Amino acid sequence: MQNSYASRRTMTPPALYDRWLVYLVLTLIMLGLIMVASAAISTSDQQLHQPFYYFYRQLIFLILGTLLGAIVIQFKVEYWEKMSGTMIVVALLLLALVLIPGIGHSVNGSVRWIGLGVFSIQVSELAKFSMVIYMASYLVRRNEEVQTQLSGFIKPLCLMGVIAILLLKEPDFGATVVIMATVLGMMFMAGMQVRHFLVLFGVVLVAMTILAISAPYRMMRLTSFMNPWTHAYSSGYQLTQSLIAFGRGGWFGAGLGNSIQKLFYLPEAHTDFLFAVIAEELGIVGMLVVIALFTLLVIRIFYIGRQAQQLGKHFAGFVAYGFSLWLSIQFTVSIGVNCGLLPTKGLTLPLLSYGGSSMLVNCIVIALLIRIDYENRLAKLGLRDD
């Protein structure tokens, strides 16, 4: 009796959150803060006379994102399902609003931000989040139609078309690719017939190709991507500087803080091309560590989604699948751009690159995933979430 009592007393209660998910996210965020501080130190010192300006701002956005996440995690997952329609309408309105002169804020020729005083919101980040939530709700409501009828995927295709038009007006081709690829992946995982998927994939691929060659600046990026060294001082400048950073890194890198390319050679070193700085300072080993961390994170999110579906929580499952696809696609495209495997696009590394909107939305995404896992664990224990 005493042994039994002692064993019960020392038994640790089951965790009500995924510790591995939290550890992976915290590791990536801490690494991101270090690399943003390193990549931006010279630029911020010259332009703003404050070496750690971007580091401090990223830290502030992280704190704000954590506070937002603490609020988000209090809401049941079913709340997001009820709000999915409203969210996509708000996202469409914001995408239209940002195009109105005087409201949209322009940076480097792109109108992607709405100014809110001390900082700006990149509307495409909210659109990605809203689209995943809406598609998860749609796939639950119209699951049989998606699996059996052509109309099941034509409807979301029309919505994607509207969002794509608004995003391309900014222009934001990278966000358009991420959203379309994420939606396609979610529909495929919902059980869409292969022939329907191939038709839809073909239509999207043709549309993306036409869009890529229709605009002069996108065509220039494409030709520069094919042979950047012939345009080393014009349209291929950014990519060639990125490739030089990869070449300097070697196996173990030049050492943290010792990047040469970040010294005004590589544009957007702390945002779109942060991975090139990681390659230069931390080498192939550092790159592999970052890739491994992201791979494990995506696998963990997929696992949470699979658990939710096995428990009959299909909306939560599709949301987790959508977030994992979004993060993996954006991460893969960002690395591909930095390595010269894909044409240059304005995409950041999730959880790593500098960006207030990206950090805030990523914190909300992680908080919602923790909530999904929390409800999964309660369901497995036979407990109600009151």
Tab-separated table of C-alpha atoms in Angstrom:
chain	number	residue	atom	x	y	z
A	1	MET	CA	0.000	0.000	0.000
A	2	GLN	CA	2.814	2.380	0.902
A	3	ASN	CA	4.657	1.648	-2.361
A	4	SER	CA	1.471	2.209	-4.336
A	5	TYR	CA	0.854	5.510	-2.559
A	6	ALA	CA	4.442	6.616	-3.131
A	7	SER	CA	4.267	5.795	-6.828
A	8	ARG	CA	1.037	7.800	-7.192
A	9	ARG	CA	2.531	10.716	-5.298
A	10	THR	CA	5.669	10.825	-7.477
A	11	MET	CA	3.777	10.303	-10.721
A	12	THR	CA	4.074	13.423	-12.889
A	13	PRO	CA	0.838	14.691	-14.445
A	14	PRO	CA	0.625	14.443	-18.251
A	15	ALA	CA	1.724	17.570	-20.092
A	16	LEU	CA	-1.138	19.554	-21.591
A	17	TYR	CA	0.971	21.068	-24.350
A	18	ASP	CA	3.506	19.826	-26.891
A	19	ARG	CA	6.862	20.535	-25.297
A	20	TRP	CA	8.795	19.651	-28.449
A	21	LEU	CA	6.783	22.171	-30.458
A	22	VAL	CA	7.552	24.872	-27.885
A	23	TYR	CA	11.261	23.952	-27.721
A	24	LEU	CA	11.626	24.026	-31.518
A	25	VAL	CA	9.843	27.374	-31.831
A	26	LEU	CA	11.881	28.962	-29.015
A	27	THR	CA	15.144	27.695	-30.547
A	28	LEU	CA	14.270	29.149	-33.950
A	29	ILE	CA	13.171	32.484	-32.461
A	30	MET	CA	16.324	32.835	-30.346
A	31	LEU	CA	18.498	31.961	-33.337
A	32	GLY	CA	16.535	34.476	-35.400
A	33	LEU	CA	17.107	37.272	-32.883
A	34	ILE	CA	20.846	36.570	-32.850
A	35	MET	CA	21.095	36.487	-36.653
A	36	VAL	CA	18.948	39.620	-37.137
A	37	ALA	CA	21.224	41.480	-34.703
A	38	SER	CA	24.275	40.266	-36.595
A	39	ALA	CA	22.924	40.830	-40.126
A	40	ALA	CA	21.546	44.330	-39.481
A	41	ILE	CA	24.198	45.780	-37.182
A	42	SER	CA	26.133	47.714	-39.841
A	43	THR	CA	23.084	48.917	-41.752
A	44	SER	CA	21.237	50.141	-38.668
A	45	ASP	CA	24.384	51.784	-37.311
A	46	GLN	CA	24.966	53.759	-40.513
A	47	GLN	CA	21.337	54.652	-41.230
A	48	LEU	CA	19.962	55.114	-37.705
A	49	HIS	CA	23.106	55.456	-35.533
A	50	GLN	CA	21.844	52.578	-33.401
A	51	PRO	CA	23.593	49.229	-34.077
A	52	PHE	CA	20.836	47.128	-32.513
A	53	TYR	CA	17.825	49.084	-33.759
A	54	TYR	CA	16.344	46.167	-35.742
A	55	PHE	CA	17.157	43.721	-32.963
A	56	TYR	CA	15.254	45.834	-30.415
A	57	ARG	CA	12.286	46.245	-32.758
A	58	GLN	CA	12.202	42.510	-33.450
A	59	LEU	CA	12.301	41.867	-29.704
A	60	ILE	CA	9.402	44.288	-29.184
A	61	PHE	CA	7.383	42.542	-31.901
A	62	LEU	CA	8.172	39.205	-30.259
A	63	ILE	CA	6.877	40.481	-26.906
A	64	LEU	CA	3.723	41.847	-28.563
A	65	GLY	CA	3.300	38.571	-30.452
A	66	THR	CA	3.637	36.610	-27.216
A	67	LEU	CA	0.929	38.764	-25.619
A	68	LEU	CA	-1.328	38.229	-28.640
A	69	GLY	CA	-0.611	34.515	-28.477
A	70	ALA	CA	-1.558	34.482	-24.799
A	71	ILE	CA	-4.945	35.924	-25.787
A	72	VAL	CA	-5.434	33.627	-28.786
A	73	ILE	CA	-4.703	30.513	-26.765
A	74	GLN	CA	-7.688	31.255	-24.514
A	75	PHE	CA	-10.202	30.769	-27.352
A	76	LYS	CA	-11.490	27.339	-28.282
A	77	VAL	CA	-10.604	26.127	-31.766
A	78	GLU	CA	-14.288	26.032	-32.721
A	79	TYR	CA	-14.376	29.821	-32.301
A	80	TRP	CA	-12.080	30.217	-35.301
A	81	GLU	CA	-14.318	27.966	-37.368
A	82	LYS	CA	-17.283	30.246	-36.649
A	83	MET	CA	-15.252	33.332	-37.514
A	84	SER	CA	-13.719	31.954	-40.736
A	85	GLY	CA	-16.168	33.698	-43.076
A	86	THR	CA	-15.776	37.055	-41.352
A	87	MET	CA	-11.996	36.718	-41.360
A	88	ILE	CA	-11.724	36.126	-45.110
A	89	VAL	CA	-14.024	39.085	-45.824
A	90	VAL	CA	-11.894	41.327	-43.580
A	91	ALA	CA	-8.735	40.054	-45.313
A	92	LEU	CA	-10.196	40.892	-48.744
A	93	LEU	CA	-11.202	44.370	-47.565
A	94	LEU	CA	-7.709	45.020	-46.186
A	95	LEU	CA	-6.101	43.790	-49.421
A	96	ALA	CA	-8.285	46.258	-51.327
A	97	LEU	CA	-7.744	49.025	-48.776
A	98	VAL	CA	-3.956	48.843	-49.012
A	99	LEU	CA	-4.172	49.738	-52.721
A	100	ILE	CA	-5.911	53.055	-52.019
A	101	PRO	CA	-3.455	55.977	-52.307
A	102	GLY	CA	-2.844	57.591	-48.949
A	103	ILE	CA	-3.751	54.446	-46.998
A	104	GLY	CA	-1.285	51.915	-48.372
A	105	HIS	CA	2.336	52.437	-47.355
A	106	SER	CA	4.966	51.951	-50.095
A	107	VAL	CA	8.408	50.391	-49.506
A	108	ASN	CA	10.836	49.732	-52.377
A	109	GLY	CA	8.075	50.248	-54.930
A	110	SER	CA	5.620	47.790	-53.370
A	111	VAL	CA	2.439	48.899	-51.588
A	112	ARG	CA	1.970	46.089	-49.048
A	113	TRP	CA	1.590	47.855	-45.714
A	114	ILE	CA	-1.026	49.835	-43.830
A	115	GLY	CA	0.549	52.338	-41.456
A	116	LEU	CA	-0.527	52.280	-37.798
A	117	GLY	CA	1.619	55.013	-36.355
A	118	VAL	CA	4.796	53.498	-34.926
A	119	PHE	CA	4.663	50.410	-37.167
A	120	SER	CA	2.947	49.062	-40.280
A	121	ILE	CA	0.969	45.871	-40.907
A	122	GLN	CA	1.771	43.769	-43.960
A	123	VAL	CA	-1.692	42.742	-45.113
A	124	SER	CA	-0.518	39.635	-47.003
A	125	GLU	CA	0.489	38.007	-43.692
A	126	LEU	CA	-3.059	38.410	-42.392
A	127	ALA	CA	-4.385	37.111	-45.725
A	128	LYS	CA	-2.318	33.910	-45.402
A	129	PHE	CA	-3.641	33.277	-41.904
A	130	SER	CA	-7.248	34.034	-42.848
A	131	MET	CA	-7.086	31.858	-45.959
A	132	VAL	CA	-5.881	28.826	-43.975
A	133	ILE	CA	-8.688	29.265	-41.428
A	134	TYR	CA	-11.322	29.737	-44.131
A	135	MET	CA	-10.119	26.771	-46.212
A	136	ALA	CA	-10.107	24.512	-43.143
A	137	SER	CA	-13.734	25.489	-42.493
A	138	TYR	CA	-14.636	25.030	-46.178
A	139	LEU	CA	-13.044	21.573	-46.332
A	140	VAL	CA	-15.104	20.483	-43.313
A	141	ARG	CA	-18.370	21.891	-44.679
A	142	ARG	CA	-17.825	20.767	-48.283
A	143	ASN	CA	-15.678	17.698	-47.796
A	144	GLU	CA	-17.834	15.354	-49.860
A	145	GLU	CA	-18.139	17.932	-52.654
A	146	VAL	CA	-14.359	18.454	-52.702
A	147	GLN	CA	-13.777	14.704	-52.949
A	148	THR	CA	-16.350	13.940	-55.632
A	149	GLN	CA	-17.343	17.008	-57.660
A	150	LEU	CA	-15.576	19.518	-59.878
A	151	SER	CA	-17.409	22.385	-58.191
A	152	GLY	CA	-15.769	21.474	-54.901
A	153	PHE	CA	-12.476	22.991	-55.998
A	154	ILE	CA	-13.732	25.583	-58.486
A	155	LYS	CA	-15.283	27.636	-55.650
A	156	PRO	CA	-12.046	28.094	-53.665
A	157	LEU	CA	-10.221	28.606	-56.971
A	158	CYS	CA	-12.423	31.654	-57.639
A	159	LEU	CA	-11.631	33.023	-54.178
A	160	MET	CA	-7.923	32.406	-54.750
A	161	GLY	CA	-8.212	34.282	-58.038
A	162	VAL	CA	-9.608	37.381	-56.320
A	163	ILE	CA	-6.914	37.276	-53.634
A	164	ALA	CA	-4.210	36.746	-56.270
A	165	ILE	CA	-5.376	39.772	-58.275
A	166	LEU	CA	-5.296	41.988	-55.180
A	167	LEU	CA	-1.869	40.701	-54.112
A	168	LEU	CA	-0.392	41.132	-57.582
A	169	LYS	CA	-1.601	44.722	-57.631
A	170	GLU	CA	0.679	45.489	-54.665
A	171	PRO	CA	2.691	43.638	-56.158
A	172	ASP	CA	3.423	40.578	-53.980
A	173	PHE	CA	4.069	37.577	-56.209
A	174	GLY	CA	5.730	35.613	-53.408
A	175	ALA	CA	2.691	35.750	-51.111
A	176	THR	CA	0.480	34.771	-54.053
A	177	VAL	CA	2.561	31.644	-54.671
A	178	VAL	CA	2.544	30.691	-50.970
A	179	ILE	CA	-1.238	31.095	-50.599
A	180	MET	CA	-2.044	29.177	-53.786
A	181	ALA	CA	0.356	26.346	-52.991
A	182	THR	CA	-1.006	26.095	-49.433
A	183	VAL	CA	-4.624	25.935	-50.606
A	184	LEU	CA	-3.763	23.308	-53.228
A	185	GLY	CA	-1.992	21.225	-50.598
A	186	MET	CA	-4.905	21.478	-48.168
A	187	MET	CA	-7.406	20.352	-50.818
A	188	PHE	CA	-5.177	17.438	-51.789
A	189	MET	CA	-4.941	16.352	-48.148
A	190	ALA	CA	-8.743	16.636	-47.852
A	191	GLY	CA	-9.094	13.819	-50.363
A	192	MET	CA	-9.521	15.600	-53.703
A	193	GLN	CA	-9.481	13.190	-56.633
A	194	VAL	CA	-6.072	12.992	-58.274
A	195	ARG	CA	-7.406	13.884	-61.727
A	196	HIS	CA	-9.157	16.954	-60.327
A	197	PHE	CA	-6.015	17.923	-58.434
A	198	LEU	CA	-3.860	17.588	-61.561
A	199	VAL	CA	-6.282	19.760	-63.533
A	200	LEU	CA	-6.282	22.410	-60.807
A	201	PHE	CA	-2.509	22.203	-60.421
A	202	GLY	CA	-2.091	22.627	-64.177
A	203	VAL	CA	-4.385	25.665	-64.262
A	204	VAL	CA	-2.532	27.315	-61.382
A	205	LEU	CA	0.857	26.498	-62.916
A	206	VAL	CA	-0.118	28.009	-66.271
A	207	ALA	CA	-1.550	31.072	-64.539
A	208	MET	CA	1.624	31.548	-62.481
A	209	THR	CA	3.769	31.188	-65.606
A	210	ILE	CA	1.740	33.792	-67.485
A	211	LEU	CA	1.907	36.153	-64.532
A	212	ALA	CA	5.665	35.610	-64.196
A	213	ILE	CA	6.396	36.575	-67.812
A	214	SER	CA	3.713	39.263	-68.187
A	215	ALA	CA	5.343	41.887	-65.970
A	216	PRO	CA	8.712	43.297	-67.111
A	217	TYR	CA	10.230	43.329	-63.626
A	218	ARG	CA	9.253	39.682	-63.008
A	219	MET	CA	10.609	38.680	-66.415
A	220	MET	CA	13.863	40.455	-65.570
A	221	ARG	CA	14.084	38.538	-62.289
A	222	LEU	CA	13.499	35.284	-64.155
A	223	THR	CA	16.231	35.909	-66.716
A	224	SER	CA	18.603	37.088	-63.995
A	225	PHE	CA	17.884	33.934	-62.006
A	226	MET	CA	18.854	31.769	-64.997
A	227	ASN	CA	22.282	33.428	-65.240
A	228	PRO	CA	22.810	36.039	-62.517
A	229	TRP	CA	26.492	36.609	-63.290
A	230	THR	CA	25.663	38.220	-66.639
A	231	HIS	CA	23.569	40.782	-64.707
A	232	ALA	CA	25.881	40.995	-61.704
A	233	TYR	CA	25.617	44.779	-61.413
A	234	SER	CA	21.940	45.161	-62.298
A	235	SER	CA	19.013	42.759	-61.878
A	236	GLY	CA	21.257	39.879	-60.749
A	237	TYR	CA	23.132	41.891	-58.116
A	238	GLN	CA	21.227	40.617	-55.082
A	239	LEU	CA	21.513	36.967	-56.076
A	240	THR	CA	25.223	37.157	-56.924
A	241	GLN	CA	25.970	38.753	-53.554
A	242	SER	CA	23.957	36.002	-51.876
A	243	LEU	CA	25.898	33.308	-53.731
A	244	ILE	CA	29.171	34.943	-52.693
A	245	ALA	CA	27.995	34.705	-49.074
A	246	PHE	CA	27.344	30.979	-49.517
A	247	GLY	CA	30.791	30.539	-51.058
A	248	ARG	CA	32.517	32.314	-48.178
A	249	GLY	CA	30.784	30.211	-45.544
A	250	GLY	CA	32.331	26.829	-46.242
A	251	TRP	CA	31.641	24.043	-43.760
A	252	PHE	CA	31.785	25.956	-40.492
A	253	GLY	CA	31.334	29.564	-41.587
A	254	ALA	CA	33.330	32.725	-41.073
A	255	GLY	CA	32.074	33.009	-37.501
A	256	LEU	CA	29.145	34.797	-35.901
A	257	GLY	CA	29.326	38.507	-36.732
A	258	ASN	CA	32.066	38.070	-39.348
A	259	SER	CA	29.965	38.287	-42.503
A	260	ILE	CA	31.404	40.556	-45.196
A	261	GLN	CA	28.329	40.512	-47.440
A	262	LYS	CA	26.138	42.147	-44.806
A	263	LEU	CA	28.435	45.197	-44.937
A	264	PHE	CA	26.281	46.990	-47.537
A	265	TYR	CA	26.894	44.411	-50.286
A	266	LEU	CA	23.845	42.186	-49.785
A	267	PRO	CA	20.544	44.123	-49.794
A	268	GLU	CA	17.855	43.051	-47.304
A	269	ALA	CA	20.377	40.951	-45.388
A	270	HIS	CA	18.239	40.902	-42.216
A	271	THR	CA	14.940	40.137	-44.008
A	272	ASP	CA	14.658	38.299	-47.342
A	273	PHE	CA	18.313	37.173	-47.457
A	274	LEU	CA	18.944	36.286	-43.823
A	275	PHE	CA	19.658	32.671	-44.780
A	276	ALA	CA	22.614	33.852	-46.894
A	277	VAL	CA	24.089	35.545	-43.808
A	278	ILE	CA	23.506	32.343	-41.826
A	279	ALA	CA	25.338	30.432	-44.573
A	280	GLU	CA	28.269	32.856	-44.484
A	281	GLU	CA	28.638	33.095	-40.711
A	282	LEU	CA	27.627	29.577	-39.626
A	283	GLY	CA	28.519	27.600	-42.762
A	284	ILE	CA	26.969	24.410	-44.079
A	285	VAL	CA	26.693	23.024	-40.544
A	286	GLY	CA	24.645	26.037	-39.458
A	287	MET	CA	22.423	25.778	-42.536
A	288	LEU	CA	21.763	22.098	-41.866
A	289	VAL	CA	20.863	22.856	-38.248
A	290	VAL	CA	18.323	25.494	-39.351
A	291	ILE	CA	16.865	23.162	-41.994
A	292	ALA	CA	16.653	20.332	-39.455
A	293	LEU	CA	14.872	22.550	-36.920
A	294	PHE	CA	12.293	23.643	-39.490
A	295	THR	CA	11.820	20.081	-40.732
A	296	LEU	CA	11.192	18.829	-37.207
A	297	LEU	CA	8.795	21.727	-36.584
A	298	VAL	CA	6.766	20.948	-39.713
A	299	ILE	CA	6.670	17.230	-38.859
A	300	ARG	CA	5.486	18.070	-35.337
A	301	ILE	CA	2.700	20.303	-36.669
A	302	PHE	CA	1.625	17.566	-39.108
A	303	TYR	CA	1.533	15.150	-36.183
A	304	ILE	CA	-0.736	17.512	-34.222
A	305	GLY	CA	-3.052	17.768	-37.237
A	306	ARG	CA	-3.149	13.998	-37.678
A	307	GLN	CA	-4.007	13.511	-34.007
A	308	ALA	CA	-6.831	16.036	-34.294
A	309	GLN	CA	-8.311	14.222	-37.287
A	310	GLN	CA	-8.075	10.848	-35.549
A	311	LEU	CA	-10.047	12.362	-32.667
A	312	GLY	CA	-12.721	13.601	-35.072
A	313	LYS	CA	-11.587	17.242	-34.836
A	314	HIS	CA	-11.421	17.741	-38.591
A	315	PHE	CA	-11.379	21.543	-38.619
A	316	ALA	CA	-8.462	21.602	-36.170
A	317	GLY	CA	-6.703	18.971	-38.247
A	318	PHE	CA	-7.017	20.960	-41.480
A	319	VAL	CA	-5.866	24.136	-39.718
A	320	ALA	CA	-2.709	22.366	-38.503
A	321	TYR	CA	-2.109	20.888	-41.964
A	322	GLY	CA	-2.564	24.336	-43.507
A	323	PHE	CA	-0.122	26.006	-41.136
A	324	SER	CA	2.477	23.286	-41.682
A	325	LEU	CA	2.145	23.632	-45.461
A	326	TRP	CA	2.354	27.422	-45.267
A	327	LEU	CA	5.483	27.416	-43.089
A	328	SER	CA	7.203	24.669	-45.100
A	329	ILE	CA	6.432	26.281	-48.475
A	330	GLN	CA	7.579	29.732	-47.395
A	331	PHE	CA	10.701	28.316	-45.741
A	332	THR	CA	11.558	26.228	-48.836
A	333	VAL	CA	10.962	29.112	-51.265
A	334	SER	CA	12.992	31.531	-49.121
A	335	ILE	CA	15.950	29.147	-48.980
A	336	GLY	CA	15.579	28.386	-52.699
A	337	VAL	CA	15.747	32.104	-53.503
A	338	ASN	CA	18.822	32.605	-51.309
A	339	CYS	CA	20.576	29.626	-52.913
A	340	GLY	CA	19.702	30.676	-56.459
A	341	LEU	CA	17.408	27.697	-57.030
A	342	LEU	CA	14.330	29.939	-57.438
A	343	PRO	CA	13.761	33.450	-58.836
A	344	THR	CA	14.004	36.299	-56.331
A	345	LYS	CA	10.823	36.954	-54.325
A	346	GLY	CA	10.111	39.037	-51.242
A	347	LEU	CA	9.691	36.183	-48.774
A	348	THR	CA	11.141	35.998	-45.290
A	349	LEU	CA	12.155	33.017	-43.185
A	350	PRO	CA	9.300	32.333	-40.738
A	351	LEU	CA	10.274	32.927	-37.084
A	352	LEU	CA	13.792	33.996	-38.133
A	353	SER	CA	13.818	37.017	-40.447
A	354	TYR	CA	13.135	40.564	-39.337
A	355	GLY	CA	9.544	41.657	-39.832
A	356	GLY	CA	6.913	42.875	-37.416
A	357	SER	CA	3.818	41.560	-39.212
A	358	SER	CA	5.455	38.206	-39.855
A	359	MET	CA	6.489	37.808	-36.208
A	360	LEU	CA	3.061	38.806	-34.866
A	361	VAL	CA	1.191	36.436	-37.186
A	362	ASN	CA	3.676	33.613	-36.558
A	363	CYS	CA	3.137	33.975	-32.806
A	364	ILE	CA	-0.632	33.744	-33.346
A	365	VAL	CA	-0.132	30.639	-35.507
A	366	ILE	CA	1.980	28.924	-32.842
A	367	ALA	CA	-0.503	29.850	-30.106
A	368	LEU	CA	-3.371	28.348	-32.118
A	369	LEU	CA	-1.354	25.179	-32.725
A	370	ILE	CA	-0.663	24.872	-28.984
A	371	ARG	CA	-4.411	25.280	-28.383
A	372	ILE	CA	-5.193	22.533	-30.925
A	373	ASP	CA	-2.722	20.203	-29.239
A	374	TYR	CA	-4.126	21.113	-25.815
A	375	GLU	CA	-7.643	20.162	-26.898
A	376	ASN	CA	-6.299	16.961	-28.454
A	377	ARG	CA	-4.728	15.951	-25.144
A	378	LEU	CA	-7.866	16.744	-23.183
A	379	ALA	CA	-9.924	14.612	-25.591
A	380	LYS	CA	-7.503	11.674	-25.200
A	381	LEU	CA	-7.789	11.965	-21.414
A	382	GLY	CA	-11.566	12.039	-21.669
A	383	LEU	CA	-11.758	15.537	-20.198
A	384	ARG	CA	-14.031	18.342	-21.366
A	385	ASP	CA	-12.720	21.756	-22.343
A	386	ASP	CA	-15.134	24.009	-20.415
